Amino acid sequence: MGRNSKSKGLSRRQFITRAGTGAVGSYVLFPALGKAETKNLSDNDPQQKYLLGDNPLSLSVNGKNIKTKVRGNTTLVELLRDHLNLTGTKVACNNGECGSCSVLLDGKVVYSCHMLALDAQGKSVTTVEGLMDGNKLSVVQQAFIEKDGLQCGFCTPGQVMAATALLSKNPHPTKDEVKEGMSGNFCRCGAYPKIIDSVLTAAEKLNS
Ligand code: FES
Ligand code: FES
């Protein structure tokens, strides 16, 4: 497991327990409803103090302007999850190999475990929390639910982000183009057929 795979608010054991009760789908797809909210960073919080550094960082996250300081080795996913409490973005390999941590950087999908937070200086980051319009799911999120495009759900936020980027670039993908466009996102449960179906369904809805 990645070194920051245990979030502050939800241990892996709790995560699995929720999966067993069927609540995980809503947790990963509707993180904004799971109390994941952007917060102002405080130098007085000991945990934040440890994580914070001296390098000024200014960026937009889900439409909110964030000004903070980070250590030079803070990754983007650490900023999102540990500093901003945006835990919808998941960490699996923590090594730029699986796509679980995918977010959009100026509209392009990136592995947030594999880039430094400081490299997002002045840029716009969108996480799975930022896809919703209030309490309304995006078309892609809705399609994953309708087509059951998940099993355990751990890879799902990354899959949704990759699909969102793919469809913004190619609104009419063929099945092969979906396979290729989503090839940077692994699913350990092997839910690929339904994931592909979900992306094609989202494309249909977006074009109707
Ligand atoms: S967790 Fe970032 S690519 Fe696997
Ligand atoms: S749904 Fe379990 S890893 Fe993809």
PDB file of C-alpha atoms and ligand atoms in Angstrom:
ATOM      1  CA  MET A   1       0.000   0.000   0.000  1.00  0.00           C
ATOM      2  CA  GLY A   2       1.096   3.585  -0.605  1.00  0.00           C
ATOM      3  CA  ARG A   3       2.536   5.475   2.311  1.00  0.00           C
ATOM      4  CA  ASN A   4      -0.412   7.820   2.513  1.00  0.00           C
ATOM      5  CA  SER A   5      -3.026   5.172   1.839  1.00  0.00           C
ATOM      6  CA  LYS A   6      -4.420   5.583   5.365  1.00  0.00           C
ATOM      7  CA  SER A   7      -6.327   8.810   5.401  1.00  0.00           C
ATOM      8  CA  LYS A   8      -6.873  10.795   8.568  1.00  0.00           C
ATOM      9  CA  GLY A   9     -10.607  10.253   8.575  1.00  0.00           C
ATOM     10  CA  LEU A  10     -10.967   6.702   7.282  1.00  0.00           C
ATOM     11  CA  SER A  11      -8.606   3.830   7.969  1.00  0.00           C
ATOM     12  CA  ARG A  12      -8.284   0.995   5.448  1.00  0.00           C
ATOM     13  CA  ARG A  13     -10.158  -1.287   7.865  1.00  0.00           C
ATOM     14  CA  GLN A  14     -13.014   1.201   8.101  1.00  0.00           C
ATOM     15  CA  PHE A  15     -12.952   1.572   4.335  1.00  0.00           C
ATOM     16  CA  ILE A  16     -13.293  -2.174   3.817  1.00  0.00           C
ATOM     17  CA  THR A  17     -16.011  -2.379   6.439  1.00  0.00           C
ATOM     18  CA  ARG A  18     -17.957   0.289   4.593  1.00  0.00           C
ATOM     19  CA  ALA A  19     -17.395  -1.598   1.349  1.00  0.00           C
ATOM     20  CA  GLY A  20     -18.920  -4.659   2.963  1.00  0.00           C
ATOM     21  CA  THR A  21     -21.996  -2.710   3.923  1.00  0.00           C
ATOM     22  CA  GLY A  22     -22.355  -1.290   0.452  1.00  0.00           C
ATOM     23  CA  ALA A  23     -21.662   2.282   1.517  1.00  0.00           C
ATOM     24  CA  VAL A  24     -18.379   2.565  -0.300  1.00  0.00           C
ATOM     25  CA  GLY A  25     -19.961   3.308  -3.674  1.00  0.00           C
ATOM     26  CA  SER A  26     -21.590   6.417  -2.374  1.00  0.00           C
ATOM     27  CA  TYR A  27     -18.453   7.384  -0.477  1.00  0.00           C
ATOM     28  CA  VAL A  28     -16.183   7.367  -3.498  1.00  0.00           C
ATOM     29  CA  LEU A  29     -18.698   8.714  -5.964  1.00  0.00           C
ATOM     30  CA  PHE A  30     -20.207  11.352  -3.752  1.00  0.00           C
ATOM     31  CA  PRO A  31     -17.245  12.435  -1.654  1.00  0.00           C
ATOM     32  CA  ALA A  32     -18.642  15.932  -1.452  1.00  0.00           C
ATOM     33  CA  LEU A  33     -21.512  14.441   0.515  1.00  0.00           C
ATOM     34  CA  GLY A  34     -19.023  12.600   2.716  1.00  0.00           C
ATOM     35  CA  LYS A  35     -17.941  15.830   4.371  1.00  0.00           C
ATOM     36  CA  ALA A  36     -14.874  16.230   2.173  1.00  0.00           C
ATOM     37  CA  GLU A  37     -14.543  19.946   1.974  1.00  0.00           C
ATOM     38  CA  THR A  38     -11.769  22.365   1.251  1.00  0.00           C
ATOM     39  CA  LYS A  39     -10.543  24.028   4.417  1.00  0.00           C
ATOM     40  CA  ASN A  40      -8.157  26.809   5.245  1.00  0.00           C
ATOM     41  CA  LEU A  41      -4.830  25.588   6.497  1.00  0.00           C
ATOM     42  CA  SER A  42      -3.781  26.528   9.994  1.00  0.00           C
ATOM     43  CA  ASP A  43      -0.216  26.838  11.239  1.00  0.00           C
ATOM     44  CA  ASN A  44      -1.541  26.131  14.731  1.00  0.00           C
ATOM     45  CA  ASP A  45      -2.727  22.603  13.979  1.00  0.00           C
ATOM     46  CA  PRO A  46       0.243  20.335  14.934  1.00  0.00           C
ATOM     47  CA  GLN A  47      -0.495  17.863  12.176  1.00  0.00           C
ATOM     48  CA  GLN A  48      -0.766  20.596   9.579  1.00  0.00           C
ATOM     49  CA  LYS A  49       2.361  22.197  10.990  1.00  0.00           C
ATOM     50  CA  TYR A  50       4.318  19.012  10.399  1.00  0.00           C
ATOM     51  CA  LEU A  51       3.038  18.696   6.865  1.00  0.00           C
ATOM     52  CA  LEU A  52       3.425  22.333   5.930  1.00  0.00           C
ATOM     53  CA  GLY A  53       6.697  23.775   4.692  1.00  0.00           C
ATOM     54  CA  ASP A  54       8.112  27.093   3.628  1.00  0.00           C
ATOM     55  CA  ASN A  55       7.403  27.112  -0.079  1.00  0.00           C
ATOM     56  CA  PRO A  56       4.511  29.385  -1.070  1.00  0.00           C
ATOM     57  CA  LEU A  57       1.955  27.704  -3.268  1.00  0.00           C
ATOM     58  CA  SER A  58      -0.998  29.274  -4.967  1.00  0.00           C
ATOM     59  CA  LEU A  59      -3.401  27.267  -7.089  1.00  0.00           C
ATOM     60  CA  SER A  60      -7.049  26.686  -7.769  1.00  0.00           C
ATOM     61  CA  VAL A  61      -8.661  23.486  -6.482  1.00  0.00           C
ATOM     62  CA  ASN A  62     -12.197  22.760  -7.597  1.00  0.00           C
ATOM     63  CA  GLY A  63     -12.688  26.428  -8.365  1.00  0.00           C
ATOM     64  CA  LYS A  64     -11.416  27.672  -5.008  1.00  0.00           C
ATOM     65  CA  ASN A  65      -8.244  29.712  -4.783  1.00  0.00           C
ATOM     66  CA  ILE A  66      -5.822  28.160  -2.319  1.00  0.00           C
ATOM     67  CA  LYS A  67      -2.795  29.937  -0.909  1.00  0.00           C
ATOM     68  CA  THR A  68      -0.579  27.906   1.358  1.00  0.00           C
ATOM     69  CA  LYS A  69       2.966  26.761   2.031  1.00  0.00           C
ATOM     70  CA  VAL A  70       4.243  23.275   1.401  1.00  0.00           C
ATOM     71  CA  ARG A  71       7.405  21.306   1.806  1.00  0.00           C
ATOM     72  CA  GLY A  72       9.340  20.831  -1.397  1.00  0.00           C
ATOM     73  CA  ASN A  73       8.689  17.093  -1.422  1.00  0.00           C
ATOM     74  CA  THR A  74       4.937  17.296  -0.856  1.00  0.00           C
ATOM     75  CA  THR A  75       3.152  15.531  -3.675  1.00  0.00           C
ATOM     76  CA  LEU A  76      -0.036  16.839  -5.204  1.00  0.00           C
ATOM     77  CA  VAL A  77      -2.064  13.983  -3.750  1.00  0.00           C
ATOM     78  CA  GLU A  78      -0.661  14.706  -0.277  1.00  0.00           C
ATOM     79  CA  LEU A  79      -1.734  18.319  -0.654  1.00  0.00           C
ATOM     80  CA  LEU A  80      -5.212  17.239  -1.709  1.00  0.00           C
ATOM     81  CA  ARG A  81      -5.805  14.485   0.820  1.00  0.00           C
ATOM     82  CA  ASP A  82      -3.715  15.458   3.850  1.00  0.00           C
ATOM     83  CA  HIS A  83      -3.875  19.255   3.686  1.00  0.00           C
ATOM     84  CA  LEU A  84      -7.200  19.934   2.018  1.00  0.00           C
ATOM     85  CA  ASN A  85      -9.112  16.866   3.225  1.00  0.00           C
ATOM     86  CA  LEU A  86     -10.192  16.047  -0.327  1.00  0.00           C
ATOM     87  CA  THR A  87     -10.050  12.315   0.234  1.00  0.00           C
ATOM     88  CA  GLY A  88     -12.084  11.363  -2.825  1.00  0.00           C
ATOM     89  CA  THR A  89      -8.766  10.996  -4.649  1.00  0.00           C
ATOM     90  CA  LYS A  90      -7.352   7.581  -3.757  1.00  0.00           C
ATOM     91  CA  VAL A  91      -3.797   6.304  -3.442  1.00  0.00           C
ATOM     92  CA  ALA A  92      -2.957   2.734  -4.349  1.00  0.00           C
ATOM     93  CA  CYS A  93       0.530   2.237  -5.822  1.00  0.00           C
ATOM     94  CA  ASN A  94       1.778   5.741  -4.911  1.00  0.00           C
ATOM     95  CA  ASN A  95       4.245   5.213  -7.712  1.00  0.00           C
ATOM     96  CA  GLY A  96       2.700   6.548 -10.906  1.00  0.00           C
ATOM     97  CA  GLU A  97       1.583   3.164 -12.157  1.00  0.00           C
ATOM     98  CA  CYS A  98      -2.109   2.553 -11.493  1.00  0.00           C
ATOM     99  CA  GLY A  99      -4.080   5.771 -12.017  1.00  0.00           C
ATOM    100  CA  SER A 100      -6.058   5.583  -8.765  1.00  0.00           C
ATOM    101  CA  CYS A 101      -4.897   9.086  -7.854  1.00  0.00           C
ATOM    102  CA  SER A 102      -5.914  10.670 -11.199  1.00  0.00           C
ATOM    103  CA  VAL A 103      -7.030  14.296 -11.101  1.00  0.00           C
ATOM    104  CA  LEU A 104      -7.335  16.966 -13.769  1.00  0.00           C
ATOM    105  CA  LEU A 105      -4.624  19.581 -14.062  1.00  0.00           C
ATOM    106  CA  ASP A 106      -5.770  22.373 -16.359  1.00  0.00           C
ATOM    107  CA  GLY A 107      -8.174  19.828 -17.838  1.00  0.00           C
ATOM    108  CA  LYS A 108      -5.622  17.094 -18.476  1.00  0.00           C
ATOM    109  CA  VAL A 109      -5.516  13.921 -16.451  1.00  0.00           C
ATOM    110  CA  VAL A 110      -2.412  13.484 -14.268  1.00  0.00           C
ATOM    111  CA  TYR A 111      -1.291  11.056 -11.579  1.00  0.00           C
ATOM    112  CA  SER A 112      -1.331  13.232  -8.480  1.00  0.00           C
ATOM    113  CA  CYS A 113       0.957  10.838  -6.559  1.00  0.00           C
ATOM    114  CA  HIS A 114       3.613  11.341  -9.157  1.00  0.00           C
ATOM    115  CA  MET A 115       3.923  15.096  -9.260  1.00  0.00           C
ATOM    116  CA  LEU A 116       4.954  17.654  -6.708  1.00  0.00           C
ATOM    117  CA  ALA A 117       2.371  20.025  -5.338  1.00  0.00           C
ATOM    118  CA  LEU A 118       4.671  22.895  -6.261  1.00  0.00           C
ATOM    119  CA  ASP A 119       4.435  21.865  -9.908  1.00  0.00           C
ATOM    120  CA  ALA A 120       0.750  22.778  -9.751  1.00  0.00           C
ATOM    121  CA  GLN A 121       1.724  26.381  -8.981  1.00  0.00           C
ATOM    122  CA  GLY A 122      -0.768  28.735 -10.653  1.00  0.00           C
ATOM    123  CA  LYS A 123      -2.720  25.874 -12.203  1.00  0.00           C
ATOM    124  CA  SER A 124      -6.241  24.619 -11.860  1.00  0.00           C
ATOM    125  CA  VAL A 125      -6.816  21.225 -10.237  1.00  0.00           C
ATOM    126  CA  THR A 126     -10.094  19.333 -10.395  1.00  0.00           C
ATOM    127  CA  THR A 127     -10.728  16.350  -8.154  1.00  0.00           C
ATOM    128  CA  VAL A 128     -13.696  13.998  -8.123  1.00  0.00           C
ATOM    129  CA  GLU A 129     -15.307  16.287  -5.541  1.00  0.00           C
ATOM    130  CA  GLY A 130     -15.189  19.090  -8.089  1.00  0.00           C
ATOM    131  CA  LEU A 131     -17.184  17.251 -10.749  1.00  0.00           C
ATOM    132  CA  MET A 132     -20.461  17.640  -8.915  1.00  0.00           C
ATOM    133  CA  ASP A 133     -22.701  20.626  -9.390  1.00  0.00           C
ATOM    134  CA  GLY A 134     -23.922  21.106  -5.829  1.00  0.00           C
ATOM    135  CA  ASN A 135     -25.488  17.748  -4.992  1.00  0.00           C
ATOM    136  CA  LYS A 136     -25.934  16.828  -8.651  1.00  0.00           C
ATOM    137  CA  LEU A 137     -23.600  14.201 -10.063  1.00  0.00           C
ATOM    138  CA  SER A 138     -21.807  14.768 -13.329  1.00  0.00           C
ATOM    139  CA  VAL A 139     -22.989  12.774 -16.335  1.00  0.00           C
ATOM    140  CA  VAL A 140     -19.912  10.547 -16.065  1.00  0.00           C
ATOM    141  CA  GLN A 141     -20.469   9.847 -12.366  1.00  0.00           C
ATOM    142  CA  GLN A 142     -24.113   9.058 -13.043  1.00  0.00           C
ATOM    143  CA  ALA A 143     -23.200   6.691 -15.876  1.00  0.00           C
ATOM    144  CA  PHE A 144     -20.833   4.731 -13.606  1.00  0.00           C
ATOM    145  CA  ILE A 145     -23.716   4.212 -11.207  1.00  0.00           C
ATOM    146  CA  GLU A 146     -26.234   3.286 -13.884  1.00  0.00           C
ATOM    147  CA  LYS A 147     -23.888   0.797 -15.538  1.00  0.00           C
ATOM    148  CA  ASP A 148     -22.454  -0.493 -12.278  1.00  0.00           C
ATOM    149  CA  GLY A 149     -18.963   0.443 -13.422  1.00  0.00           C
ATOM    150  CA  LEU A 150     -17.292  -0.521 -10.188  1.00  0.00           C
ATOM    151  CA  GLN A 151     -16.800  -3.373  -7.789  1.00  0.00           C
ATOM    152  CA  CYS A 152     -14.859  -2.403  -4.649  1.00  0.00           C
ATOM    153  CA  GLY A 153     -14.854   1.222  -5.834  1.00  0.00           C
ATOM    154  CA  PHE A 154     -11.296   2.047  -4.883  1.00  0.00           C
ATOM    155  CA  CYS A 155     -10.168   2.814  -8.436  1.00  0.00           C
ATOM    156  CA  THR A 156     -13.449   4.529  -9.319  1.00  0.00           C
ATOM    157  CA  PRO A 157     -12.598   8.181  -8.637  1.00  0.00           C
ATOM    158  CA  GLY A 158      -9.535   7.824 -10.861  1.00  0.00           C
ATOM    159  CA  GLN A 159     -11.574   6.059 -13.544  1.00  0.00           C
ATOM    160  CA  VAL A 160     -14.184   8.822 -13.435  1.00  0.00           C
ATOM    161  CA  MET A 161     -11.515  11.513 -13.791  1.00  0.00           C
ATOM    162  CA  ALA A 162      -9.856   9.699 -16.703  1.00  0.00           C
ATOM    163  CA  ALA A 163     -13.234   9.237 -18.405  1.00  0.00           C
ATOM    164  CA  THR A 164     -14.062  12.908 -17.894  1.00  0.00           C
ATOM    165  CA  ALA A 165     -10.785  13.950 -19.524  1.00  0.00           C
ATOM    166  CA  LEU A 166     -11.245  11.464 -22.351  1.00  0.00           C
ATOM    167  CA  LEU A 167     -14.762  12.631 -23.195  1.00  0.00           C
ATOM    168  CA  SER A 168     -13.820  16.293 -23.111  1.00  0.00           C
ATOM    169  CA  LYS A 169     -11.146  15.558 -25.696  1.00  0.00           C
ATOM    170  CA  ASN A 170     -13.077  12.978 -27.716  1.00  0.00           C
ATOM    171  CA  PRO A 171     -16.872  13.257 -27.290  1.00  0.00           C
ATOM    172  CA  HIS A 172     -17.575  10.356 -29.678  1.00  0.00           C
ATOM    173  CA  PRO A 173     -15.115   7.619 -28.752  1.00  0.00           C
ATOM    174  CA  THR A 174     -15.300   4.125 -30.177  1.00  0.00           C
ATOM    175  CA  LYS A 175     -15.017   1.196 -27.793  1.00  0.00           C
ATOM    176  CA  ASP A 176     -11.370   0.780 -28.766  1.00  0.00           C
ATOM    177  CA  GLU A 177     -10.726   4.462 -28.165  1.00  0.00           C
ATOM    178  CA  VAL A 178     -12.275   4.149 -24.715  1.00  0.00           C
ATOM    179  CA  LYS A 179     -10.061   1.157 -23.969  1.00  0.00           C
ATOM    180  CA  GLU A 180      -7.008   3.091 -25.068  1.00  0.00           C
ATOM    181  CA  GLY A 181      -8.048   6.310 -23.338  1.00  0.00           C
ATOM    182  CA  MET A 182      -8.641   4.489 -20.062  1.00  0.00           C
ATOM    183  CA  SER A 183      -5.559   2.298 -20.303  1.00  0.00           C
ATOM    184  CA  GLY A 184      -3.670   4.315 -17.692  1.00  0.00           C
ATOM    185  CA  ASN A 185      -6.185   3.349 -15.016  1.00  0.00           C
ATOM    186  CA  PHE A 186      -5.991  -0.131 -13.541  1.00  0.00           C
ATOM    187  CA  CYS A 187      -8.837  -1.909 -11.835  1.00  0.00           C
ATOM    188  CA  ARG A 188      -7.722  -4.675  -9.537  1.00  0.00           C
ATOM    189  CA  CYS A 189     -11.262  -6.033  -9.448  1.00  0.00           C
ATOM    190  CA  GLY A 190     -11.251  -6.423 -13.229  1.00  0.00           C
ATOM    191  CA  ALA A 191     -14.437  -4.421 -13.681  1.00  0.00           C
ATOM    192  CA  TYR A 192     -13.230  -3.294 -17.099  1.00  0.00           C
ATOM    193  CA  PRO A 193     -16.267  -4.346 -19.214  1.00  0.00           C
ATOM    194  CA  LYS A 194     -18.629  -2.309 -17.059  1.00  0.00           C
ATOM    195  CA  ILE A 195     -16.197   0.588 -16.808  1.00  0.00           C
ATOM    196  CA  ILE A 196     -16.012   0.744 -20.612  1.00  0.00           C
ATOM    197  CA  ASP A 197     -19.785   0.480 -20.820  1.00  0.00           C
ATOM    198  CA  SER A 198     -20.081   3.343 -18.334  1.00  0.00           C
ATOM    199  CA  VAL A 199     -17.831   5.588 -20.414  1.00  0.00           C
ATOM    200  CA  LEU A 200     -19.713   4.791 -23.624  1.00  0.00           C
ATOM    201  CA  THR A 201     -23.012   5.457 -21.861  1.00  0.00           C
ATOM    202  CA  ALA A 202     -21.707   8.799 -20.585  1.00  0.00           C
ATOM    203  CA  ALA A 203     -20.672   9.697 -24.130  1.00  0.00           C
ATOM    204  CA  GLU A 204     -24.142   8.869 -25.420  1.00  0.00           C
ATOM    205  CA  LYS A 205     -25.787  10.997 -22.738  1.00  0.00           C
ATOM    206  CA  LEU A 206     -23.462  13.918 -23.327  1.00  0.00           C
ATOM    207  CA  ASN A 207     -24.226  13.835 -27.050  1.00  0.00           C
ATOM    208  CA  SER A 208     -27.992  13.367 -26.799  1.00  0.00           C
TER     209      SER A 208
HETATM  210  S1  FES B   1      -1.635   5.875  -6.768  1.00  0.00           S
HETATM  211 FE1  FES B   1      -0.901   7.282  -8.223  1.00  0.00          FE
HETATM  212  S2  FES B   1      -0.616   6.123 -10.026  1.00  0.00           S
HETATM  213 FE2  FES B   1      -1.110   4.633  -8.492  1.00  0.00          FE
HETATM  214  S1  FES B   2     -13.504  -1.550  -8.658  1.00  0.00           S
HETATM  215 FE1  FES B   2     -12.059  -2.471  -7.306  1.00  0.00          FE
HETATM  216  S2  FES B   2     -10.152  -1.802  -8.072  1.00  0.00           S
HETATM  217 FE2  FES B   2     -11.562  -1.167  -9.562  1.00  0.00          FE
END
